[in-house]
Backbone as CSV, one residue per row, in Angstrom:
resi,resn,N_x,N_y,N_z,CA_x,CA_y,CA_z,C_x,C_y,C_z
1,MET,-13.047,5.482,19.524,-14.361,5.006,18.990,-15.394,6.118,19.356
2,THR,-15.665,6.967,18.667,-16.586,8.162,18.817,-18.023,7.751,19.075
3,VAL,-18.718,8.145,20.021,-20.055,7.754,20.286,-20.964,9.236,19.950
4,LEU,-21.917,8.957,19.114,-22.771,10.042,18.716,-23.994,9.906,19.660
5,VAL,-24.352,11.070,20.485,-25.463,10.992,21.373,-26.558,11.977,20.716
6,THR,-27.608,11.315,20.286,-28.684,12.159,19.856,-29.624,12.666,21.033
7,GLY,-30.291,13.589,20.796,-31.364,14.155,21.665,-30.443,14.532,22.915
8,ALA,-29.334,15.149,22.701,-28.491,15.596,23.917,-29.105,16.678,24.706
9,ARG,-30.212,17.308,24.352,-30.843,18.203,25.098,-31.730,17.543,26.160
10,GLY,-32.020,16.293,25.899,-32.993,15.727,26.943,-32.235,15.164,28.189
11,GLN,-33.051,14.848,29.090,-32.548,14.551,30.510,-31.672,13.315,30.433
12,VAL,-32.045,12.211,29.653,-31.228,11.042,29.530,-30.010,11.236,28.619
13,GLY,-30.264,11.799,27.474,-29.149,12.014,26.438,-28.050,12.818,27.103
14,ARG,-28.457,13.924,27.735,-27.555,14.755,28.436,-26.709,13.982,29.490
15,ALA,-27.312,13.022,30.302,-26.554,12.392,31.282,-25.581,11.412,30.724
16,VAL,-26.107,10.690,29.557,-25.322,9.849,28.782,-23.981,10.570,28.414
17,LEU,-24.187,11.683,27.640,-23.013,12.502,27.225,-22.130,12.870,28.346
18,GLN,-22.683,13.347,29.341,-21.700,13.728,30.470,-20.869,12.657,31.097
19,GLN,-21.629,11.360,31.149,-20.861,10.269,31.784,-19.789,9.896,30.796
20,LEU,-19.980,9.754,29.444,-19.061,9.356,28.600,-17.933,10.219,28.494
21,HIS,-18.206,11.559,28.442,-17.067,12.551,28.459,-16.178,12.477,29.647
22,ALA,-16.921,12.201,30.854,-16.047,12.217,32.165,-15.146,10.881,32.198
23,ALA,-15.649,9.810,31.422,-14.807,8.538,31.399,-13.786,8.574,30.254
24,GLY,-13.574,9.871,29.623,-12.718,10.008,28.601,-12.958,9.306,27.277
25,ARG,-14.153,8.998,27.026,-14.615,8.331,25.797,-14.853,9.524,24.792
26,PRO,-14.559,9.516,23.586,-14.692,10.364,22.580,-16.213,10.438,22.182
27,VAL,-16.899,11.609,22.313,-18.292,11.695,22.153,-18.586,13.059,21.445
28,ARG,-19.873,12.880,20.680,-20.296,13.988,19.906,-21.881,14.099,20.120
29,ALA,-22.101,15.547,20.442,-23.500,15.843,20.856,-24.277,16.192,19.604
30,ALA,-25.496,15.561,19.419,-26.436,15.892,18.312,-27.606,16.441,18.704
31,SER,-27.995,17.416,17.899,-29.304,18.031,18.163,-29.926,18.758,17.045
32,ALA,-31.268,18.939,16.891,-31.700,19.667,15.930,-31.384,21.208,15.924
33,ARG,-31.111,21.506,17.125,-30.567,22.966,17.364,-29.273,22.919,18.276
34,PRO,-28.186,22.513,17.558,-26.897,22.412,18.290,-26.440,23.440,19.022
35,ALA,-26.883,24.786,18.459,-26.210,25.985,19.160,-26.942,26.140,20.603
36,GLU,-27.989,25.436,20.794,-28.679,25.566,22.117,-28.129,24.532,23.173
37,LEU,-27.158,23.570,22.611,-26.645,22.673,23.619,-25.797,23.103,24.466
38,ALA,-25.737,22.649,25.762,-24.792,23.037,26.830,-24.114,21.779,27.052
39,VAL,-22.909,21.771,26.602,-21.932,20.422,26.586,-20.815,20.793,27.360
40,PRO,-20.075,19.753,27.849,-18.791,19.987,28.515,-17.735,20.484,27.574
41,ALA,-16.804,21.230,28.090,-15.883,21.762,27.152,-15.179,20.758,26.357
42,GLY,-14.908,21.013,25.028,-14.264,20.008,24.201,-15.184,19.090,23.487
43,VAL,-16.442,18.919,23.812,-17.362,18.193,23.190,-18.037,18.755,21.786
44,PRO,-17.662,18.205,20.829,-18.225,18.859,19.550,-19.703,18.737,19.557
45,ARG,-20.249,19.752,18.972,-21.872,19.772,18.759,-22.104,19.706,17.254
46,VAL,-23.162,18.920,16.778,-23.559,18.645,15.521,-24.907,18.786,15.140
47,GLU,-25.275,19.281,13.970,-26.923,19.324,13.770,-27.212,17.848,13.299
48,LEU,-28.206,17.447,13.949,-28.855,16.122,13.304,-30.277,16.270,13.505
49,VAL,-31.055,16.183,12.521,-32.490,16.196,12.508,-33.023,14.692,11.864
50,LEU,-33.550,14.003,12.984,-33.802,12.571,12.487,-34.740,12.287,11.440
51,ASN,-35.391,13.298,10.937,-36.209,13.067,9.774,-35.744,13.979,8.454
52,ARG,-34.586,14.326,8.647,-33.853,15.086,7.556,-32.514,14.361,7.251
53,PRO,-32.627,13.560,6.227,-31.340,12.606,5.713,-30.204,13.561,5.392
54,ASP,-30.459,14.644,5.002,-29.336,15.534,4.520,-28.292,15.894,5.858
55,THR,-28.777,15.738,6.949,-27.948,16.071,8.269,-27.226,14.881,8.698
56,PHE,-27.425,13.572,8.076,-27.009,12.327,8.558,-25.455,12.332,8.353
57,ALA,-24.955,12.437,7.153,-23.610,12.229,6.807,-22.454,12.947,7.800
58,ALA,-22.809,14.111,7.896,-21.761,14.824,8.722,-21.818,14.577,10.277
59,ALA,-22.983,14.251,10.808,-23.222,13.827,12.173,-22.607,12.409,12.324
60,LEU,-22.654,11.542,11.437,-22.118,10.080,11.543,-20.610,9.818,11.180
61,ALA,-20.113,10.767,10.649,-18.763,10.560,10.181,-17.744,10.272,11.339
62,GLY,-17.088,9.169,11.104,-16.180,8.631,12.247,-16.821,7.999,13.256
63,VAL,-18.065,7.867,13.513,-19.030,7.399,14.549,-18.991,5.779,14.535
64,ARG,-18.788,5.281,15.774,-18.866,3.762,15.751,-20.041,3.308,16.596
65,GLN,-20.609,4.075,17.357,-21.778,3.890,18.262,-22.577,4.938,18.313
66,VAL,-23.882,4.806,18.484,-24.974,5.745,18.602,-25.977,5.643,19.664
67,PHE,-26.107,6.634,20.505,-27.260,6.524,21.497,-28.383,7.290,20.811
68,LEU,-29.458,6.661,20.501,-30.586,7.187,19.623,-31.860,7.264,20.287
69,TYR,-32.277,8.459,20.090,-33.832,8.728,20.547,-34.756,8.198,19.341
70,PRO,-35.864,7.667,19.651,-36.751,7.120,18.682,-37.402,8.108,17.845
71,GLU,-37.339,8.028,16.513,-38.063,8.995,15.569,-38.199,8.050,14.286
72,PRO,-39.491,7.593,14.121,-39.762,6.817,13.057,-39.483,7.483,11.687
73,ALA,-40.032,8.612,11.504,-39.791,9.330,10.329,-38.299,9.456,9.896
74,GLY,-38.008,8.870,8.953,-36.565,8.905,8.511,-35.673,7.907,8.965
75,VAL,-36.274,6.920,9.773,-35.424,5.835,10.478,-34.747,5.016,9.487
76,ASP,-35.344,4.559,8.439,-34.872,3.661,7.429,-33.576,4.483,6.791
77,ALA,-33.725,5.642,6.492,-32.554,6.300,5.796,-31.502,6.505,6.918
78,PHE,-31.739,6.672,8.140,-30.682,6.866,9.246,-30.117,5.651,9.325
79,VAL,-30.664,4.544,9.350,-29.981,3.163,9.540,-29.134,2.965,8.403
80,ALA,-29.571,3.235,7.181,-28.631,3.041,6.023,-27.527,3.815,6.019
81,ALA,-27.773,5.163,6.527,-26.520,6.162,6.628,-25.562,5.705,7.626
82,ALA,-26.177,5.197,8.837,-25.358,4.643,9.971,-24.408,3.299,9.419
83,GLU,-25.038,2.482,8.726,-24.212,1.303,8.156,-23.128,1.825,7.235
84,ALA,-23.591,2.870,6.256,-22.589,3.276,5.354,-21.450,3.987,6.038
85,ALA,-21.596,4.469,7.173,-20.679,5.327,7.912,-19.741,4.468,8.744
86,GLY,-20.065,3.111,8.965,-19.270,2.264,9.601,-19.683,2.049,11.036
87,VAL,-20.946,2.607,11.509,-21.584,2.390,12.855,-21.696,1.051,13.121
88,GLU,-21.309,0.585,14.321,-21.339,-0.923,14.794,-22.501,-1.131,15.532
89,HIS,-22.836,-0.264,16.510,-23.728,-0.571,17.611,-24.625,0.729,17.832
90,VAL,-26.006,0.444,18.139,-26.855,1.559,18.439,-27.512,1.153,19.671
91,VAL,-27.649,2.029,20.663,-28.318,1.936,21.930,-29.529,2.799,21.679
92,LEU,-30.815,2.171,21.565,-32.100,2.926,21.427,-32.738,3.175,22.848
93,LEU,-33.185,4.427,23.086,-34.104,4.691,24.084,-35.571,4.426,23.602
94,SER,-35.954,3.124,23.775,-37.301,2.824,23.412,-38.403,2.982,24.506
95,SER,-39.473,2.308,24.377,-40.402,2.170,25.328,-40.963,0.874,25.563
96,ALA,-41.425,0.699,26.920,-42.063,-0.642,27.254,-43.389,-0.734,26.473
97,SER,-43.990,0.358,25.918,-45.155,0.318,25.250,-45.119,-0.723,24.073
98,VAL,-43.949,-1.036,23.532,-43.823,-1.840,22.460,-44.251,-3.368,22.779
99,LEU,-44.315,-3.626,24.026,-44.610,-4.919,24.555,-46.042,-5.238,24.793
100,ALA,-46.795,-4.231,24.712,-48.318,-4.318,24.707,-48.931,-4.969,23.696
101,PRO,-49.916,-5.752,23.961,-50.644,-6.683,22.858,-51.183,-5.790,21.651
102,ASP,-51.497,-4.518,21.895,-52.044,-3.569,20.837,-50.997,-2.700,20.309
103,ALA,-49.613,-2.988,20.619,-48.616,-1.951,20.327,-48.562,-1.573,18.888
104,GLU,-48.950,-2.356,17.880,-48.993,-1.895,16.457,-50.119,-0.872,16.189
105,SER,-51.100,-0.761,16.961,-52.159,0.190,16.754,-52.066,1.208,17.755
106,ASP,-51.309,1.186,18.855,-51.151,2.118,19.840,-50.180,3.314,19.385
107,PRO,-50.482,4.536,19.425,-49.646,5.503,19.000,-48.262,5.440,19.471
108,LEU,-48.110,5.339,20.918,-46.863,5.362,21.415,-46.061,4.014,21.171
109,GLY,-46.732,2.876,21.268,-46.067,1.693,20.949,-45.604,1.721,19.503
110,ALA,-46.446,2.083,18.629,-46.192,2.052,17.061,-44.965,2.854,16.774
111,HIS,-44.993,4.118,17.470,-43.887,5.043,17.218,-42.552,4.444,17.601
112,ASN,-42.528,3.628,18.682,-41.098,2.970,19.123,-41.019,1.726,18.314
113,LEU,-41.950,1.012,18.027,-41.877,-0.214,17.500,-41.216,0.059,16.052
114,ALA,-41.592,1.091,15.376,-41.127,1.267,13.979,-39.570,1.358,13.939
115,VAL,-39.188,1.988,14.977,-37.618,2.194,15.047,-36.926,0.994,15.531
116,GLU,-37.469,0.158,16.531,-36.850,-1.043,16.782,-36.762,-2.007,15.669
117,ARG,-37.771,-2.175,14.862,-37.834,-2.934,13.775,-36.873,-2.660,12.661
118,ALA,-36.723,-1.287,12.443,-35.636,-0.798,11.529,-34.370,-1.260,11.899
119,LEU,-33.958,-1.120,13.214,-32.711,-1.489,13.769,-32.444,-2.981,13.762
120,THR,-33.462,-3.637,14.140,-33.144,-5.154,14.262,-33.207,-5.946,12.707
121,ALA,-33.702,-5.294,11.801,-33.725,-5.689,10.429,-32.442,-5.329,9.681
122,SER,-31.604,-4.475,10.430,-30.410,-3.975,9.710,-29.342,-5.005,10.190
123,GLY,-27.887,-4.667,9.754,-26.838,-5.298,10.120,-26.065,-4.611,11.225
124,LEU,-26.845,-3.789,11.903,-26.413,-3.225,13.180,-26.485,-3.950,14.246
125,SER,-25.647,-3.886,15.330,-25.925,-4.410,16.659,-26.873,-3.476,17.335
126,ALA,-27.852,-3.846,18.017,-28.765,-2.881,18.603,-29.052,-3.287,19.979
127,THR,-29.082,-2.409,20.924,-29.522,-2.548,22.380,-30.713,-1.834,22.462
128,LEU,-31.861,-2.436,23.028,-33.173,-1.882,23.047,-33.441,-1.555,24.461
129,LEU,-33.495,-0.309,24.870,-33.777,0.083,26.291,-35.226,0.425,26.381
130,ARG,-36.004,-0.499,26.735,-37.497,-0.343,26.764,-37.941,0.314,28.115
131,ALA,-37.901,1.440,28.231,-38.101,2.234,29.520,-39.604,2.437,29.849
132,ASP,-39.956,2.078,31.003,-41.404,2.198,31.316,-41.434,3.767,32.069
133,ALA,-42.344,3.842,32.772,-42.834,5.362,33.242,-41.445,5.915,33.938
134,PHE,-41.262,7.171,33.533,-40.264,7.882,33.990,-40.842,8.694,35.360
135,ALA,-39.756,8.602,36.364,-40.238,9.343,37.533,-40.345,10.905,37.187
136,SER,-39.652,11.479,36.206,-39.698,12.869,36.010,-41.085,13.188,35.185
137,ASN,-41.916,12.123,34.949,-43.204,12.572,34.519,-44.160,13.328,35.499
138,ALA,-43.637,13.191,36.678,-44.373,13.833,37.963,-44.067,15.296,37.752
139,LEU,-43.151,15.804,36.919,-43.129,17.290,36.914,-44.232,17.947,36.128
140,GLY,-45.258,17.073,35.596,-46.413,17.563,35.148,-47.215,18.081,36.269
141,TRP,-47.004,17.767,37.365,-47.887,18.134,38.546,-47.129,19.369,39.296
142,ALA,-46.126,19.942,38.688,-45.269,20.894,39.356,-46.204,22.205,39.466
143,ARG,-46.884,22.555,38.346,-47.678,23.934,38.436,-48.690,23.834,39.446
144,PRO,-49.668,22.876,39.637,-50.732,22.904,40.623,-49.957,22.717,42.150
145,ILE,-48.970,21.796,42.304,-48.424,21.710,43.648,-47.795,22.999,43.964
146,GLY,-46.999,23.663,42.978,-46.528,25.011,43.398,-47.341,25.968,43.747
147,ALA,-48.653,25.856,43.183,-49.779,26.982,43.444,-50.626,26.558,44.569
148,GLY,-50.212,25.337,45.211,-51.121,24.925,46.478,-52.441,24.364,45.948
149,LEU,-52.551,23.908,44.664,-53.766,23.370,44.195,-53.750,21.879,44.311
150,PRO,-54.918,21.148,44.202,-54.809,19.683,44.126,-54.214,19.259,42.736
151,VAL,-53.802,17.939,42.848,-53.345,17.354,41.703,-54.468,16.496,41.196
152,GLU,-54.872,16.902,39.836,-56.083,16.303,39.368,-55.630,15.005,38.520
153,LEU,-56.329,14.000,38.868,-55.921,12.598,38.304,-57.249,11.883,37.839
154,PRO,-57.291,11.294,36.628,-58.448,10.440,36.266,-58.263,9.074,36.927
155,TYR,-57.152,8.677,37.190,-57.009,7.090,37.634,-55.870,7.271,38.708
156,PRO,-56.188,7.849,39.948,-55.042,8.015,40.896,-54.643,6.639,41.416
157,GLU,-55.367,5.644,41.237,-54.944,4.349,41.875,-54.154,3.423,40.684
158,ALA,-53.738,4.087,39.591,-52.858,3.514,38.622,-51.512,3.061,39.182
159,HIS,-51.153,1.956,38.985,-49.845,1.385,39.611,-48.724,1.467,38.597
160,LEU,-47.734,2.207,38.750,-46.453,2.348,37.922,-45.265,1.997,38.725
161,ALA,-44.212,1.520,38.076,-42.994,1.452,38.727,-41.933,2.490,38.186
162,PRO,-42.054,3.713,38.602,-41.369,4.918,37.910,-39.700,4.676,38.033
163,ILE,-39.039,4.980,36.941,-37.639,4.902,36.837,-36.998,6.302,36.735
164,HIS,-35.936,6.293,37.595,-35.276,7.554,37.723,-34.564,7.743,36.352
165,PRO,-34.551,8.887,35.675,-33.857,8.935,34.323,-32.390,8.732,34.400
166,ALA,-31.763,9.011,35.563,-30.356,8.613,35.782,-30.048,7.249,35.661
167,ASP,-31.093,6.419,36.052,-30.851,4.954,35.986,-30.745,4.365,34.486
168,ILE,-31.574,5.104,33.769,-31.698,4.851,32.183,-30.375,5.171,31.717
169,ALA,-29.715,6.382,32.141,-28.598,6.778,31.460,-27.443,5.768,31.891
170,ASP,-27.416,5.334,33.141,-26.376,4.416,33.659,-26.556,3.102,32.709
171,VAL,-27.584,2.644,32.451,-27.657,1.504,31.592,-27.177,1.693,30.211
172,ALA,-27.617,2.906,29.779,-27.174,3.149,28.345,-25.652,3.196,28.225
173,VAL,-25.057,3.931,29.204,-23.618,4.070,29.227,-22.964,2.700,29.492
174,ALA,-23.572,1.701,30.276,-22.969,0.486,30.251,-23.071,-0.273,29.066
175,ALA,-24.132,-0.083,28.216,-24.369,-0.838,26.859,-23.402,-0.293,25.883
176,LEU,-23.020,1.011,26.052,-21.997,1.721,25.114,-20.507,1.416,25.499
177,THR,-20.362,0.982,26.741,-18.958,0.784,27.132,-18.628,-0.640,27.757
178,ASP,-19.699,-1.484,27.518,-19.691,-2.800,28.308,-18.735,-3.709,27.556
179,ASP,-17.657,-4.191,28.363,-16.823,-5.110,27.758,-17.199,-6.652,28.414
180,ALA,-18.033,-6.536,29.331,-18.288,-7.765,30.069,-18.758,-8.941,29.148
181,PRO,-18.360,-10.147,29.479,-18.725,-11.239,28.441,-20.172,-11.579,28.671
182,THR,-20.857,-12.007,27.587,-22.224,-12.416,27.654,-22.317,-13.663,28.451
183,GLY,-23.555,-14.085,28.877,-23.584,-15.177,29.713,-24.909,-15.228,30.579
184,THR,-24.972,-16.056,31.524,-26.096,-15.828,32.461,-25.555,-15.758,33.732
185,THR,-26.438,-15.161,34.693,-26.052,-15.024,36.076,-26.738,-16.084,36.881
186,PRO,-25.959,-16.754,37.801,-26.426,-17.852,38.656,-27.713,-17.350,39.269
187,THR,-28.792,-18.158,39.331,-30.073,-17.810,40.027,-29.707,-17.579,41.472
188,GLY,-30.415,-16.503,42.039,-30.311,-16.070,43.337,-29.062,-15.287,43.722
189,THR,-28.270,-14.877,42.735,-27.219,-14.036,42.918,-27.329,-12.749,42.251
190,THR,-26.630,-11.724,42.847,-26.608,-10.319,42.207,-25.535,-10.204,41.291
191,PRO,-25.851,-9.726,40.061,-24.886,-9.602,38.778,-23.734,-8.742,39.384
192,THR,-22.625,-9.139,39.093,-21.390,-8.219,39.359,-20.648,-7.911,37.944
193,ASN,-19.767,-7.051,37.895,-19.173,-6.760,36.524,-18.532,-7.953,36.066
194,ALA,-18.247,-8.861,36.811,-17.516,-10.044,36.272,-18.452,-11.165,35.788
195,THR,-19.789,-11.136,36.351,-20.625,-12.084,35.942,-22.004,-11.827,35.374
196,ARG,-22.333,-10.484,35.258,-23.503,-10.194,34.590,-23.482,-10.281,33.230
197,PRO,-24.700,-10.569,32.556,-24.755,-10.685,31.164,-24.438,-9.357,30.437
198,GLY,-23.752,-9.373,29.288,-23.309,-8.174,28.623,-24.671,-7.573,28.213
199,LEU,-24.721,-6.322,27.734,-25.878,-5.559,27.251,-26.060,-5.366,25.936
200,ARG,-24.848,-5.599,25.295,-24.858,-5.313,23.854,-25.790,-6.334,23.117
201,GLY,-26.589,-5.758,22.259,-27.477,-6.530,21.286,-28.691,-7.098,22.224
202,ARG,-28.967,-6.720,23.381,-30.092,-7.099,24.167,-31.230,-6.167,24.065
203,ALA,-32.422,-6.660,24.450,-33.642,-5.701,24.694,-34.011,-5.915,26.161
204,VAL,-33.891,-4.874,26.968,-34.232,-4.918,28.289,-35.394,-3.873,28.774
205,THR,-36.293,-4.349,29.585,-37.507,-3.634,30.058,-37.063,-2.997,31.289
206,LEU,-36.974,-1.601,31.277,-36.325,-0.867,32.582,-37.415,-0.141,33.294
207,THR,-37.498,-0.485,34.608,-38.388,0.195,35.476,-37.647,0.580,36.711
208,GLY,-38.246,1.171,37.590,-37.809,1.509,38.991,-38.029,0.174,39.790
209,GLY,-37.567,0.224,41.104,-37.520,-0.991,41.933,-38.807,-1.146,42.541
210,GLN,-39.845,-0.155,42.634,-40.943,-0.281,43.416,-42.211,0.060,42.658
211,SER,-43.277,-0.461,42.816,-44.597,-0.155,42.280,-45.340,0.790,43.159
212,LEU,-45.585,2.030,42.649,-46.377,3.063,43.501,-47.625,3.537,42.535
213,THR,-48.817,3.756,43.304,-49.813,4.302,42.489,-49.493,5.791,42.213
214,LEU,-50.182,6.450,41.383,-50.144,7.833,41.144,-50.384,8.627,42.370
215,ARG,-51.322,8.157,43.074,-51.645,8.741,44.536,-50.356,8.675,45.437
216,ALA,-49.916,7.617,45.433,-48.760,7.351,46.358,-47.454,8.187,46.011
217,GLN,-47.319,8.378,44.667,-46.240,9.333,44.109,-46.395,10.711,44.609
218,VAL,-47.730,11.212,44.608,-48.012,12.494,45.114,-47.754,12.500,46.575
219,GLY,-48.058,11.380,47.359,-47.775,11.349,48.793,-46.332,11.426,49.086
220,VAL,-45.586,10.960,48.189,-44.115,11.067,48.561,-43.623,12.468,48.184
221,LEU,-44.176,13.182,47.182,-43.863,14.530,47.011,-44.337,15.390,48.297
222,ALA,-45.490,15.121,48.749,-45.952,15.724,49.798,-45.053,15.648,51.079
223,GLU,-44.545,14.525,51.189,-43.539,14.130,52.218,-42.300,14.910,52.219
224,VAL,-41.793,14.894,51.059,-40.398,15.669,50.617,-40.746,17.130,50.949
225,LEU,-41.922,17.620,50.443,-42.104,19.101,50.557,-42.443,19.530,51.890
226,GLY,-43.011,18.530,52.931,-43.331,18.821,54.160,-44.731,19.588,54.362
227,ARG,-45.594,19.270,53.293,-47.004,19.840,53.368,-47.928,18.986,52.639
228,GLU,-49.255,19.036,53.002,-50.187,18.310,52.323,-50.353,18.632,50.866
229,VAL,-50.441,17.687,50.020,-50.850,17.864,48.571,-52.069,16.938,48.231
230,PRO,-53.096,17.556,48.201,-54.382,16.786,47.944,-54.465,16.259,46.552
231,VAL,-55.116,15.342,46.379,-55.499,14.612,45.232,-57.014,14.732,44.812
232,ARG,-57.404,15.204,43.603,-58.751,15.076,43.313,-58.990,14.399,41.923
233,THR,-59.876,13.479,42.114,-60.261,12.432,41.114,-61.035,13.308,40.008
234,ILE,-60.719,13.287,38.651,-61.356,14.007,37.614,-61.855,12.739,36.574
235,SER,-62.726,13.158,35.681,-63.236,12.272,34.686,-62.150,12.081,33.636
236,ARG,-62.289,11.105,32.847,-61.438,10.794,31.628,-61.524,11.980,30.628
237,ALA,-62.811,12.431,30.461,-63.033,13.452,29.437,-62.239,14.850,29.920
238,GLU,-62.275,15.071,31.160,-61.633,16.289,31.774,-60.138,16.086,31.474
239,ALA,-59.706,14.820,31.794,-58.128,14.666,31.602,-57.842,14.854,30.201
240,GLU,-58.623,14.341,29.307,-58.391,14.398,27.843,-58.290,15.922,27.664
241,ARG,-59.177,16.646,28.091,-59.011,18.179,27.775,-57.860,18.763,28.332
242,GLN,-57.453,18.421,29.388,-56.254,19.134,30.137,-55.126,18.610,29.306
243,LEU,-54.955,17.460,29.105,-53.647,16.809,28.537,-53.477,17.296,27.067
244,SER,-54.585,17.483,26.465,-54.594,17.702,24.994,-53.924,19.126,24.805
245,ARG,-53.762,19.903,25.816,-52.996,21.278,25.614,-51.600,20.926,25.600
246,PHE,-51.016,19.848,25.872,-49.566,19.603,25.925,-49.124,18.585,25.068
247,MET,-50.022,17.573,24.510,-49.672,16.429,23.672,-50.762,16.191,22.696
248,PRO,-50.234,15.481,21.431,-51.282,15.214,20.465,-52.426,14.233,21.084
249,ALA,-53.605,14.432,20.543,-54.754,13.685,21.037,-54.528,12.147,21.022
250,PRO,-53.896,11.509,19.925,-53.683,10.108,19.989,-52.861,9.622,21.176
251,MET,-51.780,10.504,21.521,-51.031,10.300,22.690,-51.540,10.283,23.926
252,VAL,-52.633,11.263,24.046,-53.291,11.518,25.292,-54.240,10.168,25.461
253,GLY,-54.860,9.632,24.426,-55.690,8.452,24.457,-54.839,7.218,24.972
254,SER,-53.731,7.211,24.270,-52.717,6.054,24.641,-52.361,6.123,26.209
255,LEU,-52.051,7.299,26.728,-51.600,7.478,28.106,-52.751,7.125,29.123
256,LEU,-53.984,7.652,28.695,-55.135,7.451,29.659,-55.423,5.953,29.636
257,SER,-55.472,5.322,28.567,-55.762,3.818,28.460,-54.636,3.059,29.304
258,TYR,-53.459,3.418,29.245,-52.341,2.919,29.952,-52.789,2.961,31.469
259,TRP,-53.048,4.285,31.974,-53.353,4.570,33.365,-54.582,3.565,33.664
260,SER,-55.636,3.448,32.868,-56.714,2.760,33.295,-56.392,1.278,33.411
261,ALA,-55.658,0.751,32.660,-55.207,-0.628,32.660,-54.293,-1.034,34.004
262,ALA,-53.542,0.200,34.240,-52.652,-0.042,35.441,-53.500,0.137,36.771
263,THR,-54.789,0.287,36.835,-55.454,0.329,38.057,-55.728,-1.240,38.502
264,ALA,-55.321,-2.099,37.755,-55.704,-3.600,37.971,-54.870,-4.134,38.998
265,GLY,-53.777,-3.589,39.357,-52.867,-4.161,40.456,-51.441,-3.631,40.345
266,PRO,-50.593,-4.145,41.296,-49.136,-3.660,41.297,-48.453,-3.708,39.870
267,ALA,-47.736,-2.991,39.654,-46.972,-2.880,38.370,-45.736,-4.019,38.522
268,THR,-45.651,-4.465,37.259,-44.395,-5.456,37.351,-42.966,-4.704,37.298
269,VAL,-42.154,-5.130,38.226,-40.865,-4.613,38.189,-39.998,-5.387,37.251
270,GLY,-39.422,-4.552,36.307,-38.585,-5.264,35.170,-37.119,-5.328,35.558
271,ASP,-36.339,-4.943,34.578,-34.929,-4.846,34.635,-34.719,-3.460,35.527
272,THR,-33.575,-3.563,36.385,-33.231,-2.271,37.129,-31.643,-2.300,37.120
273,THR,-31.164,-1.144,37.570,-29.688,-1.124,37.625,-29.220,-2.106,38.676
274,ARG,-30.092,-2.568,39.538,-29.669,-3.663,40.548,-29.536,-4.916,39.802
275,SER,-30.446,-5.315,39.009,-30.498,-6.697,38.236,-29.407,-6.617,37.057
276,LEU,-29.222,-5.395,36.414,-28.334,-5.330,35.206,-26.984,-4.887,35.583
277,LEU,-26.749,-3.992,36.524,-25.507,-3.414,36.736,-24.850,-3.805,38.192
278,GLY,-25.951,-4.402,39.012,-25.364,-4.731,40.400,-25.319,-3.501,41.245
279,THR,-25.892,-2.427,40.982,-25.983,-1.317,41.676,-27.387,-0.904,42.199
280,PRO,-27.567,-0.405,43.331,-29.086,-0.264,43.811,-29.718,0.824,42.930
281,GLU,-30.938,0.499,42.573,-31.751,1.442,41.710,-32.190,2.694,42.548
282,ARG,-32.216,3.828,41.833,-32.597,5.074,42.542,-34.059,5.007,42.845
283,THR,-34.584,5.574,43.890,-35.958,5.349,44.212,-36.717,6.686,43.859
284,PHE,-38.128,6.627,43.789,-38.858,7.773,43.380,-38.701,8.842,44.634
285,HIS,-38.449,8.472,45.659,-38.286,9.422,46.833,-36.894,10.201,46.613
286,GLN,-35.968,9.579,46.089,-34.683,10.163,45.838,-34.871,11.168,44.670
287,TRP,-35.562,10.814,43.566,-35.875,11.814,42.529,-36.662,12.986,43.079
288,ALA,-37.598,12.691,43.932,-38.400,13.763,44.621,-37.428,14.733,45.345
289,VAL,-36.705,14.391,46.262,-35.806,15.085,46.848,-34.913,15.899,46.019
290,GLU,-34.385,15.273,44.939,-33.564,16.077,43.907,-34.232,17.104,43.153
291,ASN,-35.607,16.988,43.017,-36.411,18.003,42.297,-37.321,18.663,42.952
292,ALA,-37.126,18.663,44.276,-38.137,19.467,45.104,-38.440,20.915,44.698
293,ALA,-37.230,21.608,44.360,-37.555,22.932,44.029,-38.487,23.192,42.870
294,ALA,-38.452,22.261,42.043,-39.474,22.423,40.781,-40.896,22.566,41.306
295,PHE,-41.315,22.078,42.619,-42.706,21.907,43.122,-42.896,23.124,44.102
296,SER,-41.885,24.032,44.173,-42.095,25.145,45.045,-42.834,26.349,44.335
297,ALA,-43.480,27.168,45.244,-44.207,28.280,44.750,-43.428,29.087,43.840
298,ASN,-43.925,29.612,42.777,-43.233,30.538,41.898,-43.168,31.956,42.389
């Protein structure tokens, strides 16, 4: 049963691909630029551009499951091609932004919601991984920290529950390989392989296991690096100017509004590898240790 992994250059897609291959599962790596993919020996690479239907048939031939990055442009054609190819199950890397009251008008929420709706309206079984803030978003601070400069934040007291990307990959792989029966876990118990609910066909909101402010995340990095990393509060307008160099303006507005709302109090901890898989979730501190070199002076 071949699994097609889209977005195989990304941190989550790459980890999903490697885990499936290591487990002996037939897997195919897909990317808009397949020649640039670094994949384990023996893993086939294929061109797949999610807004180009002419790339769908070859990529989906013989595939029964798909790990899908969200791209609303062309999603209806992709779903139709997947059904025609005999795909049975799709695991979507979605976003917790779809749960916001204004999701339909929010650029990030609407982007992911369109893909979710296309899948749920189809005949495919779909597992929706609604990931909240990635721990790796902290890499946006690598340049100033490496240069010994303050981290500039408009809302340093925004509370997030950052999730390690490897935790998302673990849940995705479980959804793609899960043979556990569906059901409920007794209250007060930790799920085990024998008792946890199956992931196939579910929507889960994924977070890390701890609420941390942005300021506290910088503090964790400072601890790991063994030196002070100052935080400087900037205006929203200045943050818009800085972030607009790296992302579209509507996405900048969405992100800043999210941070603003998150100053209200501790972030809600959702599903984690502990609750879903019975394994401890990775911490932001662990992510910081693993990625400390990225914050060193160039």
